C-alpha positions as MATLAB code, in Angstrom:
seq = 'MKVSDVITTKNVVTVATAAGAVYLVAKTVMAGIKSPPYNPEPLPLARLAVEHQTPNMPVRDSGELRGLLLSLNPRLDVFAKKMILHGITRCVYLLDTEAIACTYEDITLVASFLDDQDMGIKSQALNALKAFSGIRKFKISIQELVPQILEIITNLWDNDVHIAGLRLLNGLQLPAETHPLLKKLMPSLMEILQLGSPVAQVQVLRFLSMLAQKEDLLYDIMNCQVCAEFMNFFQPSQPGNLLVAMLVLVERLSEGHLTPHYQSVNWQYNELSLHEVLFGEDSRLSDRLLSLIIHPEEKVQIQSLKVIYKLQLSEGMEITAVSETDSSLSSFVFGSIGNTTVAESRLSEC';
ca = [
      77.915  169.165  154.764;
      74.232  169.561  153.937;
      72.127  166.743  152.575;
      71.297  168.901  149.569;
      74.994  169.035  148.710;
      75.192  165.232  148.577;
      71.987  164.529  146.673;
      72.832  166.222  143.423;
      71.290  165.417  140.042;
      74.473  163.662  138.924;
      74.582  161.446  142.019;
      70.921  160.474  141.675;
      71.447  159.448  138.049;
      74.526  157.420  138.957;
      72.780  155.559  141.779;
      69.713  154.910  139.641;
      71.832  153.580  136.787;
      73.724  151.256  139.095;
      70.533  150.014  140.706;
      69.000  149.423  137.323;
      72.016  147.439  136.206;
      71.881  145.280  139.346;
      68.181  144.683  138.755;
      68.740  143.633  135.142;
      71.555  141.282  136.114;
      69.427  139.725  138.869;
      66.485  139.370  136.495;
      68.678  137.703  133.871;
      70.103  135.253  136.405;
      66.622  134.315  137.672;
      65.363  133.848  134.141;
      68.291  131.586  133.414;
      67.586  129.497  136.510;
      63.918  129.095  135.620;
      64.410  128.413  131.920;
      65.092  124.883  130.551;
      68.666  123.934  129.661;
      69.879  125.466  126.427;
      71.051  122.898  123.928;
      72.104  124.743  120.804;
      72.411  122.863  117.528;
      75.827  123.089  115.876;
      76.038  125.873  113.317;
      77.778  125.386  109.998;
      80.922  127.474  109.794;
      79.658  129.513  106.878;
      76.390  130.311  108.637;
      78.256  131.216  111.804;
      80.349  133.689  109.848;
      77.300  135.308  108.254;
      75.495  135.685  111.576;
      78.433  137.591  113.043;
      78.643  140.119  110.213;
      77.347  143.609  110.844;
      74.355  144.376  108.571;
      74.975  146.821  105.725;
      78.673  146.907  106.468;
      81.171  145.899  103.755;
      83.295  142.862  104.616;
      86.875  143.989  104.951;
      89.827  141.885  103.929;
      91.461  140.880  107.198;
      94.549  139.587  105.429;
      94.526  136.543  107.686;
      94.234  133.966  104.898;
      96.905  135.627  102.779;
      99.192  135.797  105.810;
      98.748  132.087  106.516;
      99.488  131.163  102.913;
     102.610  133.321  102.911;
     103.819  131.697  106.119;
     103.275  128.141  104.832;
     106.718  126.724  104.212;
     108.031  123.146  103.887;
     110.917  124.022  106.233;
     108.560  124.557  109.175;
     108.241  121.915  111.876;
     105.365  119.419  111.837;
     103.260  121.233  114.428;
     103.533  124.585  112.644;
     102.556  123.052  109.284;
      99.502  121.390  110.788;
      98.362  124.561  112.542;
      98.815  126.746  109.460;
      96.982  124.297  107.193;
      94.180  124.049  109.744;
      94.022  127.841  109.874;
      93.830  128.013  106.078;
      90.905  125.575  106.092;
      89.081  127.653  108.691;
      89.664  130.891  106.814;
      88.486  129.496  103.471;
      85.178  128.487  105.052;
      84.724  131.722  106.995;
      86.248  134.414  104.778;
      84.597  134.066  101.375;
      86.044  137.228   99.871;
      89.601  136.367  100.839;
      89.195  132.764   99.673;
      87.902  133.773   96.247;
      90.851  136.155   95.889;
      93.296  133.258   96.209;
      95.205  132.039   93.158;
      95.928  128.709   91.500;
      99.459  129.028   92.861;
      97.938  128.928   96.350;
      96.166  125.663   95.506;
      99.439  124.232   94.201;
     101.191  125.297   97.404;
      98.620  123.582   99.627;
      98.609  120.468   97.415;
     102.390  120.197   97.708;
     101.934  119.164  101.349;
     100.216  115.976  100.209;
     103.768  114.721   99.668;
     104.751  115.317  103.285;
     105.710  112.179  105.195;
     103.605  113.078  108.230;
     100.047  111.674  108.104;
      98.624  114.576  110.061;
      99.981  117.073  107.546;
      98.557  115.021  104.661;
      95.104  114.985  106.238;
      95.227  118.738  106.984;
      96.236  119.425  103.374;
      93.306  117.305  102.180;
      90.964  119.243  104.474;
      92.243  122.534  103.080;
      91.735  121.333   99.493;
      88.216  120.226  100.431;
      87.524  123.773  101.613;
      88.923  125.276   98.411;
      86.905  122.822   96.282;
      83.769  124.696   97.298;
      84.969  127.629   95.161;
      83.989  127.073   91.538;
      87.113  128.426   89.899;
      89.313  125.931   91.774;
      87.220  122.817   91.021;
      89.041  121.768   87.866;
      92.530  122.277   89.260;
      91.641  120.211   92.333;
      90.049  117.508   90.158;
      93.415  117.100   88.477;
      94.697  115.864   91.838;
      92.232  112.933   91.941;
      94.800  110.261   90.894;
      97.229  111.419   93.575;
      94.492  111.526   96.212;
      93.334  108.020   95.283;
      96.878  106.690   95.588;
      97.292  108.322   98.991;
      94.026  106.886  100.322;
      94.634  103.352   99.112;
      98.372  103.090   99.772;
      98.329  104.428  103.334;
      96.434  103.038  106.287;
      95.524  106.090  108.325;
      91.991  106.824  109.495;
      92.224  110.628  109.264;
      93.750  110.438  105.782;
      90.978  108.077  104.645;
      88.227  110.333  105.981;
      89.709  113.590  104.668;
      90.550  112.126  101.264;
      87.181  110.467  100.730;
      85.295  113.581  101.825;
      87.238  115.526   99.225;
      86.605  112.947   96.486;
      82.896  112.781   97.302;
      82.587  116.441   96.385;
      84.417  116.191   93.049;
      83.583  115.065   89.535;
      85.766  112.103   88.658;
      87.325  112.462   85.194;
      86.785  109.454   82.879;
      90.538  109.008   82.582;
      90.657  108.048   86.281;
      88.428  104.987   85.743;
      91.278  102.573   84.902;
      93.000  103.576   88.135;
      89.735  103.158   90.049;
      89.353   99.627   88.669;
      92.822   98.814   89.958;
      92.218  100.323   93.376;
      88.700   98.947   93.944;
      89.879   96.087   96.246;
      91.674   98.622   98.446;
      88.529  100.736   98.701;
      86.584   97.615   99.696;
      89.217   96.930  102.355;
      88.635  100.385  103.862;
      84.909   99.614  103.886;
      85.388   96.387  105.805;
      88.184   97.381  108.181;
      88.039  101.163  108.530;
      86.448  103.266  111.249;
      82.659  103.908  111.099;
      83.234  107.445  109.790;
      85.598  106.198  107.073;
      83.135  103.424  106.226;
      80.328  105.927  105.652;
      82.557  108.020  103.408;
      83.747  105.062  101.324;
      80.146  103.832  100.965;
      79.152  107.215   99.574;
      82.107  107.084   97.214;
      81.231  103.576   96.018;
      77.605  104.637   95.546;
      78.820  107.359   93.212;
      81.056  104.919   91.328;
      78.209  102.391   91.024;
      76.459  104.822   88.681;
      79.324  104.468   86.178;
      78.594  101.590   83.803;
      82.238  100.726   83.208;
      82.958  100.480   86.952;
      79.908   98.509   88.053;
      81.325   95.018   87.451;
      84.574   95.883   89.241;
      82.573   96.845   92.335;
      80.328   93.780   92.087;
      83.248   91.360   91.715;
      85.242   92.681   94.676;
      86.016   90.049   97.286;
      84.328   90.581  100.651;
      84.627   88.740  103.942;
      82.138   86.107  105.051;
      80.826   88.457  107.755;
      79.909   91.195  105.274;
      76.182   90.869  105.992;
      76.855   92.080  109.536;
      76.760   95.557  108.009;
      72.968   95.126  107.902;
      72.576   94.480  111.623;
      70.059   96.876  113.255;
      72.698   97.635  115.895;
      74.885   99.404  113.318;
      74.899  103.254  113.381;
      71.956  104.701  111.461;
      74.047  106.762  109.046;
      76.139  103.687  108.215;
      73.019  101.621  107.516;
      71.563  104.314  105.265;
      74.818  104.642  103.315;
      75.018  100.857  102.874;
      71.391  100.626  101.741;
      71.916  103.422   99.218;
      74.853  101.476   97.777;
      72.723   98.308   97.519;
      70.004  100.283   95.754;
      72.474  101.721   93.235;
      74.029   98.301   92.599;
      70.588   96.744   92.131;
      69.584   99.415   89.638;
      72.865   99.139   87.767;
      73.088   95.378   87.372;
      69.507   95.192   86.061;
      70.032   97.618   83.187;
      69.812   96.098   79.686;
      73.435   97.001   78.998;
      74.693   95.145   82.082;
      72.322   92.213   81.558;
      73.559   91.769   77.979;
      76.898   90.402   79.258;
      77.301   87.042   80.964;
      79.401   88.237   83.901;
      81.326   85.732   85.980;
      81.679   86.475   89.685;
      84.006   85.134   92.338;
      82.435   82.965   95.035;
      82.775   85.593   97.780;
      82.169   88.567   95.520;
      79.968   91.446   96.612;
      77.457   90.410   93.941;
      77.114   86.875   95.307;
      76.796   88.063   98.905;
      74.081   90.601   98.035;
      72.255   89.096   95.066;
      73.367   85.452   94.825;
      71.113   82.446   95.393;
      72.338   81.984   98.967;
      72.151   85.666   99.908;
      70.545   86.550  103.229;
      69.888   90.113  102.129;
      66.093   89.750  102.161;
      66.084   88.665  105.822;
      68.279   91.570  106.822;
      66.157   94.088  104.923;
      62.993   92.901  106.649;
      64.650   93.354  110.029;
      65.471   96.966  109.133;
      61.952   98.127  108.241;
      61.229   98.341  111.979;
      64.480  100.160  112.756;
      63.958  103.090  115.179;
      65.439  105.594  112.707;
      63.037  106.697  109.988;
      65.727  107.155  107.335;
      66.779  103.525  107.740;
      63.158  102.355  107.457;
      62.576  104.351  104.281;
      65.788  103.288  102.579;
      65.244   99.612  103.411;
      61.715   99.831  101.967;
      63.102  101.407   98.820;
      65.599   98.580   98.379;
      62.891   95.941   98.976;
      60.670   97.651   96.436;
      63.437   97.819   93.821;
      64.309   94.156   94.303;
      60.669   93.076   94.215;
      60.143   94.872   90.924;
      63.264   93.327   89.410;
      62.607   90.722   86.751;
      63.446   87.214   87.931;
      64.254   88.370   91.500;
      62.071   87.715   94.541;
      62.486   88.335   98.210;
      61.676   84.908   99.624;
      61.126   86.150  103.121;
      58.401   88.544  101.999;
      56.447   85.830  100.195;
      56.688   83.537  103.226;
      55.367   86.084  105.700;
      51.659   86.684  106.238;
      49.649   89.041  104.099;
      49.560   91.721  106.769;
      53.351   92.149  106.649;
      53.334   92.222  102.852;
      50.543   94.773  102.953;
      52.529   96.854  105.443;
      55.735   96.767  103.390;
      54.278   97.659  100.030;
      51.561   99.889  101.439;
      54.271  101.884  103.176;
      56.146  102.239   99.906;
      53.045  103.643   98.247;
      52.800  106.368  100.875;
      56.390  107.525  101.134;
      56.212  110.652   98.968;
      57.111  112.912  101.875;
      59.599  110.424  103.217;
      61.335  110.230   99.822;
      61.965  113.973   99.935;
      63.427  113.657  103.415;
      65.648  110.831  102.280;
      67.203  113.033   99.622;
      68.711  115.064  102.481;
      70.869  112.099  103.608;
];
């Protein structure tokens, strides 16, 4: 066989292509070795879905969400129910077109699993309803479930149920007719705050901060009994997001109880009420706030300064610790408040 028979045009192209591929692979590997470690930030599910869509291509209905809803049946075993409800949640977030095409009967079907005896199924149903609540046309029908959700959260002691239920409630408008029930259940919500997991605590703080803006619920929050160690929530060692959520609640309570409407009533508080612990004569709140203005997390610093500022401006209320410190600290505190325009905008992202 002649050499010319072996070295044909086709063979040369094949060898060159293979060599090129090897070179590219080797180059990629070397680049990976030399480059710094890749630490990607987590992508929201919705953004992840958008980034994987082909440009200018219509989104086709995969039928996955409809199939999951059709397969959801109370006669299934516990594991199957959990997996299907989890799949429904995922699809609602990722498949906008299919989620919008769902019906109110689908919402009713998912909500029916709130009555299941298994806690895991309850929490998965709550997660699925949270996903559906992001679709405008389902908001009202899901809001009608608020009394049932409140009863579930306060009657059952399960961390996942607390977190899922409170996350759902924090994204809903609470109808005025639910306020009497909220007054009744306020001590149970305060119990979750004091004894729940850190994640549940953050969620219940956000919920209470929303309720504190309702005039007819403010006293019921203020008069809730709290434990003697409640001020430990203001320790700098607490997680930053928990501190911020707690400070936002204090700010809302301070604003609310200083309104003319609230001040016009001579409210009577229990000895260990939230009001007495935070705003009473023997409160140690001022000391704790001053310790938080040097917290390593900027959001905690800003929110603590905001609370100090609100309390300092309040008629008849002083922060004793501020007045006892030297002028340089006072100048730092209130000078910082005067220059927090940018920080205020960042805080709104909390």
